[in-house]
CSV table of N, CA and C and ligand atoms in Angstrom, one decimal:
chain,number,residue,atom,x,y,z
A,13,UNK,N,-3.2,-23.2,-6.3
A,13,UNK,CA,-3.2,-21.7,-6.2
A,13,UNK,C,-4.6,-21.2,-6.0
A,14,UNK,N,-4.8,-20.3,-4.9
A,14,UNK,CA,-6.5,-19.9,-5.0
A,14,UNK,C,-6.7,-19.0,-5.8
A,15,UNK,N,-7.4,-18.3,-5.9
A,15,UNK,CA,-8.0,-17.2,-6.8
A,15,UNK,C,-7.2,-16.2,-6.9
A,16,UNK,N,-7.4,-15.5,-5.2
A,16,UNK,CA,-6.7,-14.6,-4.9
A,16,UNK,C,-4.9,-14.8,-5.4
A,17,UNK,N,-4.5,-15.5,-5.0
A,17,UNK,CA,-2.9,-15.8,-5.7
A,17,UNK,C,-2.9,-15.9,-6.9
A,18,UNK,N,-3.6,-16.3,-7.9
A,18,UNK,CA,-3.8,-15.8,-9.0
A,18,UNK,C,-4.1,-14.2,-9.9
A,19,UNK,N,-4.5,-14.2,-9.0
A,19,UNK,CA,-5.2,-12.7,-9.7
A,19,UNK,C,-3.7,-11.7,-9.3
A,20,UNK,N,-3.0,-12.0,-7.6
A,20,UNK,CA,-1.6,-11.3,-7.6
A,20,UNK,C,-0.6,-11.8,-8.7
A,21,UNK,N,-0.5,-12.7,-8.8
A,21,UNK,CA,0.2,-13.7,-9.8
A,21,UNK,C,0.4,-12.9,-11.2
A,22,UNK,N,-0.7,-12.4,-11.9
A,22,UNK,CA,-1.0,-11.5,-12.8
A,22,UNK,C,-0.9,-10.1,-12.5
A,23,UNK,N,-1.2,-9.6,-11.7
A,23,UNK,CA,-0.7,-8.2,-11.2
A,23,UNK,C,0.5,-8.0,-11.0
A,24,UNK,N,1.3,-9.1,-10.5
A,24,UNK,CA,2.6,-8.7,-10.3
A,24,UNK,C,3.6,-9.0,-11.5
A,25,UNK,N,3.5,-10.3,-12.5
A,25,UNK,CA,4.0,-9.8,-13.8
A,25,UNK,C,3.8,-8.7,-14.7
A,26,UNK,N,2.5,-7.9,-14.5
A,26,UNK,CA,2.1,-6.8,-15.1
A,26,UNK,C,2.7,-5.4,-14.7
A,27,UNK,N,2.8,-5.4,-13.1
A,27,UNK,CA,3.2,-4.5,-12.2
A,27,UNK,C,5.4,-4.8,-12.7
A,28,UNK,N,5.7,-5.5,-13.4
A,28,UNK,CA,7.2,-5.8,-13.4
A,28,UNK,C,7.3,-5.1,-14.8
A,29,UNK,N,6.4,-5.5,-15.5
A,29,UNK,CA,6.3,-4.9,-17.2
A,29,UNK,C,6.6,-3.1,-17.0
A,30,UNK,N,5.6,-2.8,-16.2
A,30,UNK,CA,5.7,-1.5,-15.8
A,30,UNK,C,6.7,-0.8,-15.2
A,31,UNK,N,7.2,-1.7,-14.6
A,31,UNK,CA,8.4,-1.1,-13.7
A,31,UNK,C,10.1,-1.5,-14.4
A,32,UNK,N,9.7,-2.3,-15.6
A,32,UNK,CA,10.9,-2.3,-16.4
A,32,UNK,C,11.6,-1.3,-16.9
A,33,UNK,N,12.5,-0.5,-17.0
A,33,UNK,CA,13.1,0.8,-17.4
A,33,UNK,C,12.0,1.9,-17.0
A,34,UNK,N,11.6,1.7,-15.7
A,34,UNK,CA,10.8,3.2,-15.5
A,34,UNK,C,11.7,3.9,-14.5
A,35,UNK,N,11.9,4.8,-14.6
A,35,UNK,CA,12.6,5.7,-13.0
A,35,UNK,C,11.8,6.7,-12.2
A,36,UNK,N,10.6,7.4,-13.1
A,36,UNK,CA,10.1,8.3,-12.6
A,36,UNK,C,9.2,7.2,-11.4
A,37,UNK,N,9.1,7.6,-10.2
A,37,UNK,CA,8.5,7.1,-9.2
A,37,UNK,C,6.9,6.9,-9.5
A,38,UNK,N,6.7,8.8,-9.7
A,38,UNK,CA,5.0,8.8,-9.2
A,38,UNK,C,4.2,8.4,-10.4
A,39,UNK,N,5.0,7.9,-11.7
A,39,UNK,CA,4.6,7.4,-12.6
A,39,UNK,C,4.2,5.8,-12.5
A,40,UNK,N,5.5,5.4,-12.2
A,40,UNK,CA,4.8,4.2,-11.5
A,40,UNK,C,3.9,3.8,-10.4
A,41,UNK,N,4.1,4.5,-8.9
A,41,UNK,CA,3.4,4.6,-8.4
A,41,UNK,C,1.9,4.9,-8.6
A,42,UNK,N,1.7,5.6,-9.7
A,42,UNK,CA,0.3,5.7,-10.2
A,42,UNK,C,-0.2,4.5,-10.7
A,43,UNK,N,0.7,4.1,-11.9
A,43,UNK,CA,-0.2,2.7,-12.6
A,43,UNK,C,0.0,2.0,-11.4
A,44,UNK,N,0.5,1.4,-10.7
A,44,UNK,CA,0.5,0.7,-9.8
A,44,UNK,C,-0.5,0.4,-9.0
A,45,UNK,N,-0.4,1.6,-8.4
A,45,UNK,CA,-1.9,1.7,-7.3
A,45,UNK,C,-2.9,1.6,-8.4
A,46,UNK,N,-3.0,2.3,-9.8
A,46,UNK,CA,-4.4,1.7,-10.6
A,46,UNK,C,-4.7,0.5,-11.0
A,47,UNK,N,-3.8,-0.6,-10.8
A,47,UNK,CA,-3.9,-1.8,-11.6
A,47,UNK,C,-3.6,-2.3,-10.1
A,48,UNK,N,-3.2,-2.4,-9.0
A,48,UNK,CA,-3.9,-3.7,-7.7
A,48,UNK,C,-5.3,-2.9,-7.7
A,49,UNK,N,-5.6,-1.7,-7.7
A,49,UNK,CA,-6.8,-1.3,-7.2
A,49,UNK,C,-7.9,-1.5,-8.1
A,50,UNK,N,-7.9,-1.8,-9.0
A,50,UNK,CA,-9.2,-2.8,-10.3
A,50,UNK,C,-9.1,-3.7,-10.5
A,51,UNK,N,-7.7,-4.3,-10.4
A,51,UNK,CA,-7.8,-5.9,-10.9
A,51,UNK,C,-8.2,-6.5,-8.8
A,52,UNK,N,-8.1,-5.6,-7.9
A,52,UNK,CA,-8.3,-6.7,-6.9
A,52,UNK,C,-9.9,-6.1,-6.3
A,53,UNK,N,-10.5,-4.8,-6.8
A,53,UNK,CA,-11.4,-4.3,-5.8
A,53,UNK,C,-11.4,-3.5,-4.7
A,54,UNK,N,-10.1,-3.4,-4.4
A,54,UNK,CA,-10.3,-2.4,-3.1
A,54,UNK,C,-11.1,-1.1,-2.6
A,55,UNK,N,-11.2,-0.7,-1.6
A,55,UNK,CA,-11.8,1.0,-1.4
A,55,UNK,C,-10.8,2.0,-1.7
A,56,UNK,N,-9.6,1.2,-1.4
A,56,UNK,CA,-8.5,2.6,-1.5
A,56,UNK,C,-7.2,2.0,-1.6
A,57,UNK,N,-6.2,2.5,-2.6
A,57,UNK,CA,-5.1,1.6,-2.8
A,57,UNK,C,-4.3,2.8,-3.2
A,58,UNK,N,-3.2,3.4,-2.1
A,58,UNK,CA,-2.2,4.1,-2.9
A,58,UNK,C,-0.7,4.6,-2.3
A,59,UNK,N,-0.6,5.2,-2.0
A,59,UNK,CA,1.1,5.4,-1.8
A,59,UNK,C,1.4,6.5,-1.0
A,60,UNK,N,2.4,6.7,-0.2
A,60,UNK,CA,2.2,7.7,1.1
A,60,UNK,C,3.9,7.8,0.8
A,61,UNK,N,4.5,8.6,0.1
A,61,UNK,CA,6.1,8.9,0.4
A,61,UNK,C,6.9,9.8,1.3
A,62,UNK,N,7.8,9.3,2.1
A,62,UNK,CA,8.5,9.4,2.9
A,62,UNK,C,9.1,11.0,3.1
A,63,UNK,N,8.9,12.1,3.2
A,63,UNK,CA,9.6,13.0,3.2
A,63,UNK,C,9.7,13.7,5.0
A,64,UNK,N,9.7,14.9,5.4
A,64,UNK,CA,10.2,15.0,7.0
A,64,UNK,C,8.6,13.9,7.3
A,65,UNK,N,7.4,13.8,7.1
A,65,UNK,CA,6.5,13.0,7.1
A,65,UNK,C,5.8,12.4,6.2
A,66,UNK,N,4.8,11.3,6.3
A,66,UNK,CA,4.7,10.5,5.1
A,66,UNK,C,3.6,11.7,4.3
A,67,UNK,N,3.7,12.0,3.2
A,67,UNK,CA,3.1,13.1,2.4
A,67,UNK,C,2.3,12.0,1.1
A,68,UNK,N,0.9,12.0,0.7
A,68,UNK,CA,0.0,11.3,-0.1
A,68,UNK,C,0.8,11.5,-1.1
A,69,UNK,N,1.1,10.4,-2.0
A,69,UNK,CA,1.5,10.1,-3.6
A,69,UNK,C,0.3,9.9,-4.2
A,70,UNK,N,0.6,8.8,-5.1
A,70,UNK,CA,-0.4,8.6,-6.2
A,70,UNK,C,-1.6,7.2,-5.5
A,71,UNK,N,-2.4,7.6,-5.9
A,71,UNK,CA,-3.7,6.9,-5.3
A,71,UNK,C,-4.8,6.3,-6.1
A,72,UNK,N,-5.7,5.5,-6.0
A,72,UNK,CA,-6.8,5.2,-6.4
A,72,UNK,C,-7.6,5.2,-5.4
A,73,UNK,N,-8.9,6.4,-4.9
A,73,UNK,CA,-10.2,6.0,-4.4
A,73,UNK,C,-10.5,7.1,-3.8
A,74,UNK,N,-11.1,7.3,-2.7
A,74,UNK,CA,-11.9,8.8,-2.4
A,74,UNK,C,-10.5,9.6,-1.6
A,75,UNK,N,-10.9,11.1,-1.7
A,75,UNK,CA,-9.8,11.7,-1.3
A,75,UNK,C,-9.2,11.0,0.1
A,76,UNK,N,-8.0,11.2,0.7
A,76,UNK,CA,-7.2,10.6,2.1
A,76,UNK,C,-6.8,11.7,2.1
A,77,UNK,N,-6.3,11.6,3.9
A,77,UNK,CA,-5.5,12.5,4.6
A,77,UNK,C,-4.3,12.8,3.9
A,78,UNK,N,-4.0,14.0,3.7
A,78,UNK,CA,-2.2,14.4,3.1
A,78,UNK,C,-1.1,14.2,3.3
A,79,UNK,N,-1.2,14.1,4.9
A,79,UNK,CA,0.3,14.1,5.6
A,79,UNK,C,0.2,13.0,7.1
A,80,UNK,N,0.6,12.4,7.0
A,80,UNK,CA,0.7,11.5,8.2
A,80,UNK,C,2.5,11.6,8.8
A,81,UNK,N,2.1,11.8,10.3
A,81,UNK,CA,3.5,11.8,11.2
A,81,UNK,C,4.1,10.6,11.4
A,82,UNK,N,5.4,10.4,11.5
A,82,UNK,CA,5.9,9.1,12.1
A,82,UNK,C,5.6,8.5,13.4
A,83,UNK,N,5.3,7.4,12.7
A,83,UNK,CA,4.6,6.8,13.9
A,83,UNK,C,3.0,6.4,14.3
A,84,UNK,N,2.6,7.3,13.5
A,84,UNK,CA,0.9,7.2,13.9
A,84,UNK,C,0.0,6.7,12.6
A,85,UNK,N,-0.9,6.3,13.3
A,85,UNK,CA,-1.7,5.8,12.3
A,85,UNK,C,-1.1,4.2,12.0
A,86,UNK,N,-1.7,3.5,11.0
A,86,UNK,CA,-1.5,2.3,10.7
A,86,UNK,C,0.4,2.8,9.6
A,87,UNK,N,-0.3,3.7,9.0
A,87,UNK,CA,1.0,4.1,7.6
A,87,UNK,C,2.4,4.6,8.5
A,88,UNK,N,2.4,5.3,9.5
A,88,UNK,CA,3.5,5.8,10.5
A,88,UNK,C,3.8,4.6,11.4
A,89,UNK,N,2.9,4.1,11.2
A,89,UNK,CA,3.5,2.6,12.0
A,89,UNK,C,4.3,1.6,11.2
A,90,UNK,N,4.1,1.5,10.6
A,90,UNK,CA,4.5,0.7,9.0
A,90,UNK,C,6.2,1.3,8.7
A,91,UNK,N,6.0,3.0,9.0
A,91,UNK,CA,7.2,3.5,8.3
A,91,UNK,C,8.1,3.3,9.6
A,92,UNK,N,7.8,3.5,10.9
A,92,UNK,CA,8.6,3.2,12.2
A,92,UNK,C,9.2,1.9,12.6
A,93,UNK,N,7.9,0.9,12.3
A,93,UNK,CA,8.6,-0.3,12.6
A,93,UNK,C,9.4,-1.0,11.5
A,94,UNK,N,9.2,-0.7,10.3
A,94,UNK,CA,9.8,-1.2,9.0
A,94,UNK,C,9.3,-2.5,8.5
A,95,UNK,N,8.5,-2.7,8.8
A,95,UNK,CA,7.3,-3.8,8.8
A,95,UNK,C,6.1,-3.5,8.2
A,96,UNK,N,5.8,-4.7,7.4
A,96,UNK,CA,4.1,-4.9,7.3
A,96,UNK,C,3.3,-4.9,8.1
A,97,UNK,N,2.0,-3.8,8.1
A,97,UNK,CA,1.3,-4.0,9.2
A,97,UNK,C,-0.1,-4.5,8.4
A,98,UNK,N,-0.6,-5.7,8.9
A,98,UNK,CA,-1.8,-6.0,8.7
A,98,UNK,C,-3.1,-5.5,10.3
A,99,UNK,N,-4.0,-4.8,9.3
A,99,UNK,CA,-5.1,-4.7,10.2
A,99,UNK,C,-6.6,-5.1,10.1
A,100,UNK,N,-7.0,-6.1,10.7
A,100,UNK,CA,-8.2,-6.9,10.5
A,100,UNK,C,-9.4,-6.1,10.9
A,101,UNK,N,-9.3,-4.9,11.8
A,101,UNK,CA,-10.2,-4.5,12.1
A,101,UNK,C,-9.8,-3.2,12.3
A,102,UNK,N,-10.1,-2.0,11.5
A,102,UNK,CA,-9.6,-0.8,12.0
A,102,UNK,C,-9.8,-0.4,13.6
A,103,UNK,N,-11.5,-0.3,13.4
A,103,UNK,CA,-12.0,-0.1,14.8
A,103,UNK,C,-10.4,-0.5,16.5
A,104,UNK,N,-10.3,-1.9,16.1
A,104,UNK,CA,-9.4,-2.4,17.0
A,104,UNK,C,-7.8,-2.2,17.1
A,105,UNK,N,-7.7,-1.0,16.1
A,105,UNK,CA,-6.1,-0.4,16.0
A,105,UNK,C,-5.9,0.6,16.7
A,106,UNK,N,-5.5,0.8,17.7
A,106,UNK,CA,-5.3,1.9,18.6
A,106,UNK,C,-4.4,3.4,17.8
A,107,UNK,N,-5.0,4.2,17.5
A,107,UNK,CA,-5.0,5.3,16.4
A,107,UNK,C,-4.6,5.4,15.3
A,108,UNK,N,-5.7,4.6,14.9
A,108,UNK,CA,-6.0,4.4,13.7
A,108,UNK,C,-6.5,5.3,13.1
A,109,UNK,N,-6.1,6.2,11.7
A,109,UNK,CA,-6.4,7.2,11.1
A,109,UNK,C,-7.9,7.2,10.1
A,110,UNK,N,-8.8,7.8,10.1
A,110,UNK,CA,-9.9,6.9,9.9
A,110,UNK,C,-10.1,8.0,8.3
A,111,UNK,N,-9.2,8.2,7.5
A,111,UNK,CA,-9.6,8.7,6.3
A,111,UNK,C,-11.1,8.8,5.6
A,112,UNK,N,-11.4,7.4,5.4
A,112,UNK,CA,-13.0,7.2,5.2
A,112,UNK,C,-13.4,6.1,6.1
A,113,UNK,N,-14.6,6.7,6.5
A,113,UNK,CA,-15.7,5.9,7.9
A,113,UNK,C,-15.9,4.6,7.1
A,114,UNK,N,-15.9,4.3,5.7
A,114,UNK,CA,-16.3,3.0,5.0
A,114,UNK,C,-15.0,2.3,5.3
A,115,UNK,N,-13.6,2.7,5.8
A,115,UNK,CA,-13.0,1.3,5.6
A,115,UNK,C,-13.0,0.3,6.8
A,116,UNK,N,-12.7,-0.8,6.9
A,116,UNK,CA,-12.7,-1.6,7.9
A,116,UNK,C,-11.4,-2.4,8.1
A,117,UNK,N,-10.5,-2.7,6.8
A,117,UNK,CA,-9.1,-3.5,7.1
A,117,UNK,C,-8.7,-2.6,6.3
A,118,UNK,N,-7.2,-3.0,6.7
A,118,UNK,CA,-6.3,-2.4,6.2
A,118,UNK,C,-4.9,-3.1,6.3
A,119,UNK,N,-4.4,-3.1,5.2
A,119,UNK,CA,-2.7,-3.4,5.0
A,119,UNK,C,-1.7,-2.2,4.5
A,120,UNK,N,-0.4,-1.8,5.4
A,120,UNK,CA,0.4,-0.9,5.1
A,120,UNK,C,1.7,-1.9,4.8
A,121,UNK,N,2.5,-1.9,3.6
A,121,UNK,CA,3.9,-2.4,3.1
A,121,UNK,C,4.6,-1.4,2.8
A,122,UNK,N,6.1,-1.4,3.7
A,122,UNK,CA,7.0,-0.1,3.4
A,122,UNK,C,7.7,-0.9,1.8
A,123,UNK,N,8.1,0.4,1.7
A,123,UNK,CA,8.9,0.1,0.1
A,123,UNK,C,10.0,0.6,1.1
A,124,UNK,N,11.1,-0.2,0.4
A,124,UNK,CA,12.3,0.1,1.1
A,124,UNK,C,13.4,0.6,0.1
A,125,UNK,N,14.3,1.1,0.0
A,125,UNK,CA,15.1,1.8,-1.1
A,125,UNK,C,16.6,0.5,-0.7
A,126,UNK,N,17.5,0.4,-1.7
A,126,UNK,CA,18.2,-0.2,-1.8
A,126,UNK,C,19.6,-0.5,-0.2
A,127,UNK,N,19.5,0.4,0.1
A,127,UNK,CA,20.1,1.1,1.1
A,127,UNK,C,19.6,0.5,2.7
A,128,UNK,N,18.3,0.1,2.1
A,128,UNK,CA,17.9,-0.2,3.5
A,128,UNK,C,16.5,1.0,4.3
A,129,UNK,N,16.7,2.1,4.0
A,129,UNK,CA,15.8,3.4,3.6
A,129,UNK,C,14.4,3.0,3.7
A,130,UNK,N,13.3,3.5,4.3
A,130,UNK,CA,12.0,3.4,4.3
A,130,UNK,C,11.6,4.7,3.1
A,131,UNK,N,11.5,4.1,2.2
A,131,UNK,CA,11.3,5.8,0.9
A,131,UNK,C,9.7,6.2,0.7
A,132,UNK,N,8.9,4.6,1.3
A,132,UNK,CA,7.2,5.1,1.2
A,132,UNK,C,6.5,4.1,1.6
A,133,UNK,N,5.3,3.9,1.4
A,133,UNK,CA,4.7,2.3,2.0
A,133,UNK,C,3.1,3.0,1.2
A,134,UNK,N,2.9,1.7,0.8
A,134,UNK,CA,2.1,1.3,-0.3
A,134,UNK,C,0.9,1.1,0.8
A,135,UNK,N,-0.2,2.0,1.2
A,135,UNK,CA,-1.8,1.4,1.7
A,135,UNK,C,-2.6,0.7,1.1
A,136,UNK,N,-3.1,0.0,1.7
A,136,UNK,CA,-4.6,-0.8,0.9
A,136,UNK,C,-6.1,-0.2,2.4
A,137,UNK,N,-6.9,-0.3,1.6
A,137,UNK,CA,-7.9,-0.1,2.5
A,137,UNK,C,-8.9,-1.2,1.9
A,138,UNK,N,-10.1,-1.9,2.8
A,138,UNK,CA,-10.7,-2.5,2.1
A,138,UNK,C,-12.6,-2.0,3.0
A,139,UNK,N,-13.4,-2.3,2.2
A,139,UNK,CA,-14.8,-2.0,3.0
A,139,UNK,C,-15.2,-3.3,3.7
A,140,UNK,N,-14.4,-4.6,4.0
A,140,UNK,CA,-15.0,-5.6,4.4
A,140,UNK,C,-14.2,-5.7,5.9
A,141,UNK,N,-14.3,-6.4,6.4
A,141,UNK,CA,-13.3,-7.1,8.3
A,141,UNK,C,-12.4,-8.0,7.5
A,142,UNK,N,-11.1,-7.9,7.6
A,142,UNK,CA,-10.3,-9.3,8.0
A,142,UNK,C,-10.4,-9.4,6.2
A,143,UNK,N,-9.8,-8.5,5.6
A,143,UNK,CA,-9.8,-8.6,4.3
A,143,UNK,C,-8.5,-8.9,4.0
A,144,UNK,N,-7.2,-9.0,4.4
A,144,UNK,CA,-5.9,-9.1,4.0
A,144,UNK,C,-5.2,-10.2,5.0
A,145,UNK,N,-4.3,-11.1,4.7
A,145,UNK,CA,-3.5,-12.2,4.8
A,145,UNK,C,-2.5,-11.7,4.5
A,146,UNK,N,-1.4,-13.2,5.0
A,146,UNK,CA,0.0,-13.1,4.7
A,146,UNK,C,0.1,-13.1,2.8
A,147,UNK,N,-0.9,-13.8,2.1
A,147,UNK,CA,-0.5,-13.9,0.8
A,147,UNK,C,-0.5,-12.3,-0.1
A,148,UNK,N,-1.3,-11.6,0.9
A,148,UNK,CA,-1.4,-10.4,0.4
A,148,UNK,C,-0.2,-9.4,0.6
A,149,UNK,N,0.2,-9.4,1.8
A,149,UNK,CA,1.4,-9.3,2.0
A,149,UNK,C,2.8,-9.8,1.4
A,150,UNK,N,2.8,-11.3,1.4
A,150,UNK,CA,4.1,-11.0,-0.1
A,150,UNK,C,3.7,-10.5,-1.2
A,151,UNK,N,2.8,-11.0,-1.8
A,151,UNK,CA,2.6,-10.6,-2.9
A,151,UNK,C,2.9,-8.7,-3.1
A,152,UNK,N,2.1,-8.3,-2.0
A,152,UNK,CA,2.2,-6.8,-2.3
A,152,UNK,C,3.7,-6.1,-1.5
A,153,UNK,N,4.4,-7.1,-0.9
A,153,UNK,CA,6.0,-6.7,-0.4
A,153,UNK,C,6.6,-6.9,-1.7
A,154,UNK,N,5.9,-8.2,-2.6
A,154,UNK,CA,6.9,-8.2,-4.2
A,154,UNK,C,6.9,-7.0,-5.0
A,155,UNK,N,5.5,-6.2,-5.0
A,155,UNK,CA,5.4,-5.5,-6.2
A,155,UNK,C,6.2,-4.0,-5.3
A,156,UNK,N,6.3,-3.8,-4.2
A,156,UNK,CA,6.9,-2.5,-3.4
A,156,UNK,C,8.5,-2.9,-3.8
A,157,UNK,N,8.7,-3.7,-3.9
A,157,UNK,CA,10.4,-3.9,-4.3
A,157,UNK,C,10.8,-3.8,-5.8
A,158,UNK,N,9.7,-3.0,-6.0
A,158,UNK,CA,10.2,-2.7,-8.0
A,158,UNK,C,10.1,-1.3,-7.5
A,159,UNK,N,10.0,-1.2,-6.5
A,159,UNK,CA,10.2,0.8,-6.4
A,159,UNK,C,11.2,1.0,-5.7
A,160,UNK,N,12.4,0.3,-5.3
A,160,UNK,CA,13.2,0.2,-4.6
A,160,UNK,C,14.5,1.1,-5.5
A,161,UNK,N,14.4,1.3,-6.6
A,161,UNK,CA,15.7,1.9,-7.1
A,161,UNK,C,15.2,3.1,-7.9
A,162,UNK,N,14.0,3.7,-7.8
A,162,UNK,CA,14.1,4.6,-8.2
A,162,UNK,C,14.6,6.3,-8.0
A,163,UNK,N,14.2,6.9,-8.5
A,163,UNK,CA,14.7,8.6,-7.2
A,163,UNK,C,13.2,8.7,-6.9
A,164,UNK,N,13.7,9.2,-5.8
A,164,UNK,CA,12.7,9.7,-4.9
A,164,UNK,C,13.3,11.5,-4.9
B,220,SME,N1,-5.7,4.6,7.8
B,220,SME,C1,-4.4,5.1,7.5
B,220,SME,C2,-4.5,6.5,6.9
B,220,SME,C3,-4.4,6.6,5.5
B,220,SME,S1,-5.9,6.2,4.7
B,220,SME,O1,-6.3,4.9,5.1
B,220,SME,C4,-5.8,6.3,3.1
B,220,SME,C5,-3.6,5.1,8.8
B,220,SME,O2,-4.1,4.8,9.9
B,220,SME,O3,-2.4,5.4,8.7
């Protein structure tokens, strides 16, 4: 196991603790995004929920854009195709929403509601190139599926 799988490894039994008998969303969604975003480092780690467009949730790192349309950006792409999107290089993402000029990668995971339902998708932003993998991606598809039953 490398480091980095380790360190999810522990995030995500901790992120389950949390999410044991919780229902309020933005409650979890907050510790959430606070605990990948200190135990891993990131620039920006937080939550964009699903309403007529994706509208900012709970977050860790400098202010972000509020409202993103379907479709656009890395997060409206995420919520359209129903997929993880990994981006190694913002620069090289054709409208790509540039919140802060410091990030450079980026990973978007939809949380999906039981139903099938795109209910929000969890951002990461990082200040390095080519900062996110597939391992980042399960790992961070595991911990978006403990928000799968709550209300939105
Ligand atoms: N870069 C995102 C916008 C959100 S911020 O990164 C926090 C996008 O292109 O959808």
């Amino acid at each position: 196991m490398t480091e980095k799988e380790s360190r999810y490894e522990d995030i995500l039994a901790r992120a389950k603790g949390l999410a044991d008998g919780e229902n309020d969303v933005v409650a979890l969604m907050a510790n959430i995004s606070s605990l990948i975003h200190y135990e891993m480092g990131f620039w920006w780690t937080g939550f964009y929920i699903v309403k007529s467009e994706l509208v900012l949730g709970p977050f860790q790192g400098p202010v972000a854009c509020t409202r993103i349309a379907f479709g656009r950006g890395v997060c409206g792409t995420a919520w359209k195709e129903r997929r993880t999107v990994i981006v190694p290089d913002v620069e090289l993402f054709p409208g790509h929403i540039a919140c802060s000029s410091e990030s450079r990668s980026e990973i978007v995971v939809p949380v999906f509601a039981a139903d099938g339902s795109v209910k929000a998708v969890l951002d990461i932003d990082s200040r390095e190139l080519d900062t996110f993998s597939d391992v980042d991606a399960r790992y961070l598809e595991a911990i978006a599926s403990l928000l799968s039953r709550q209300d939105y």
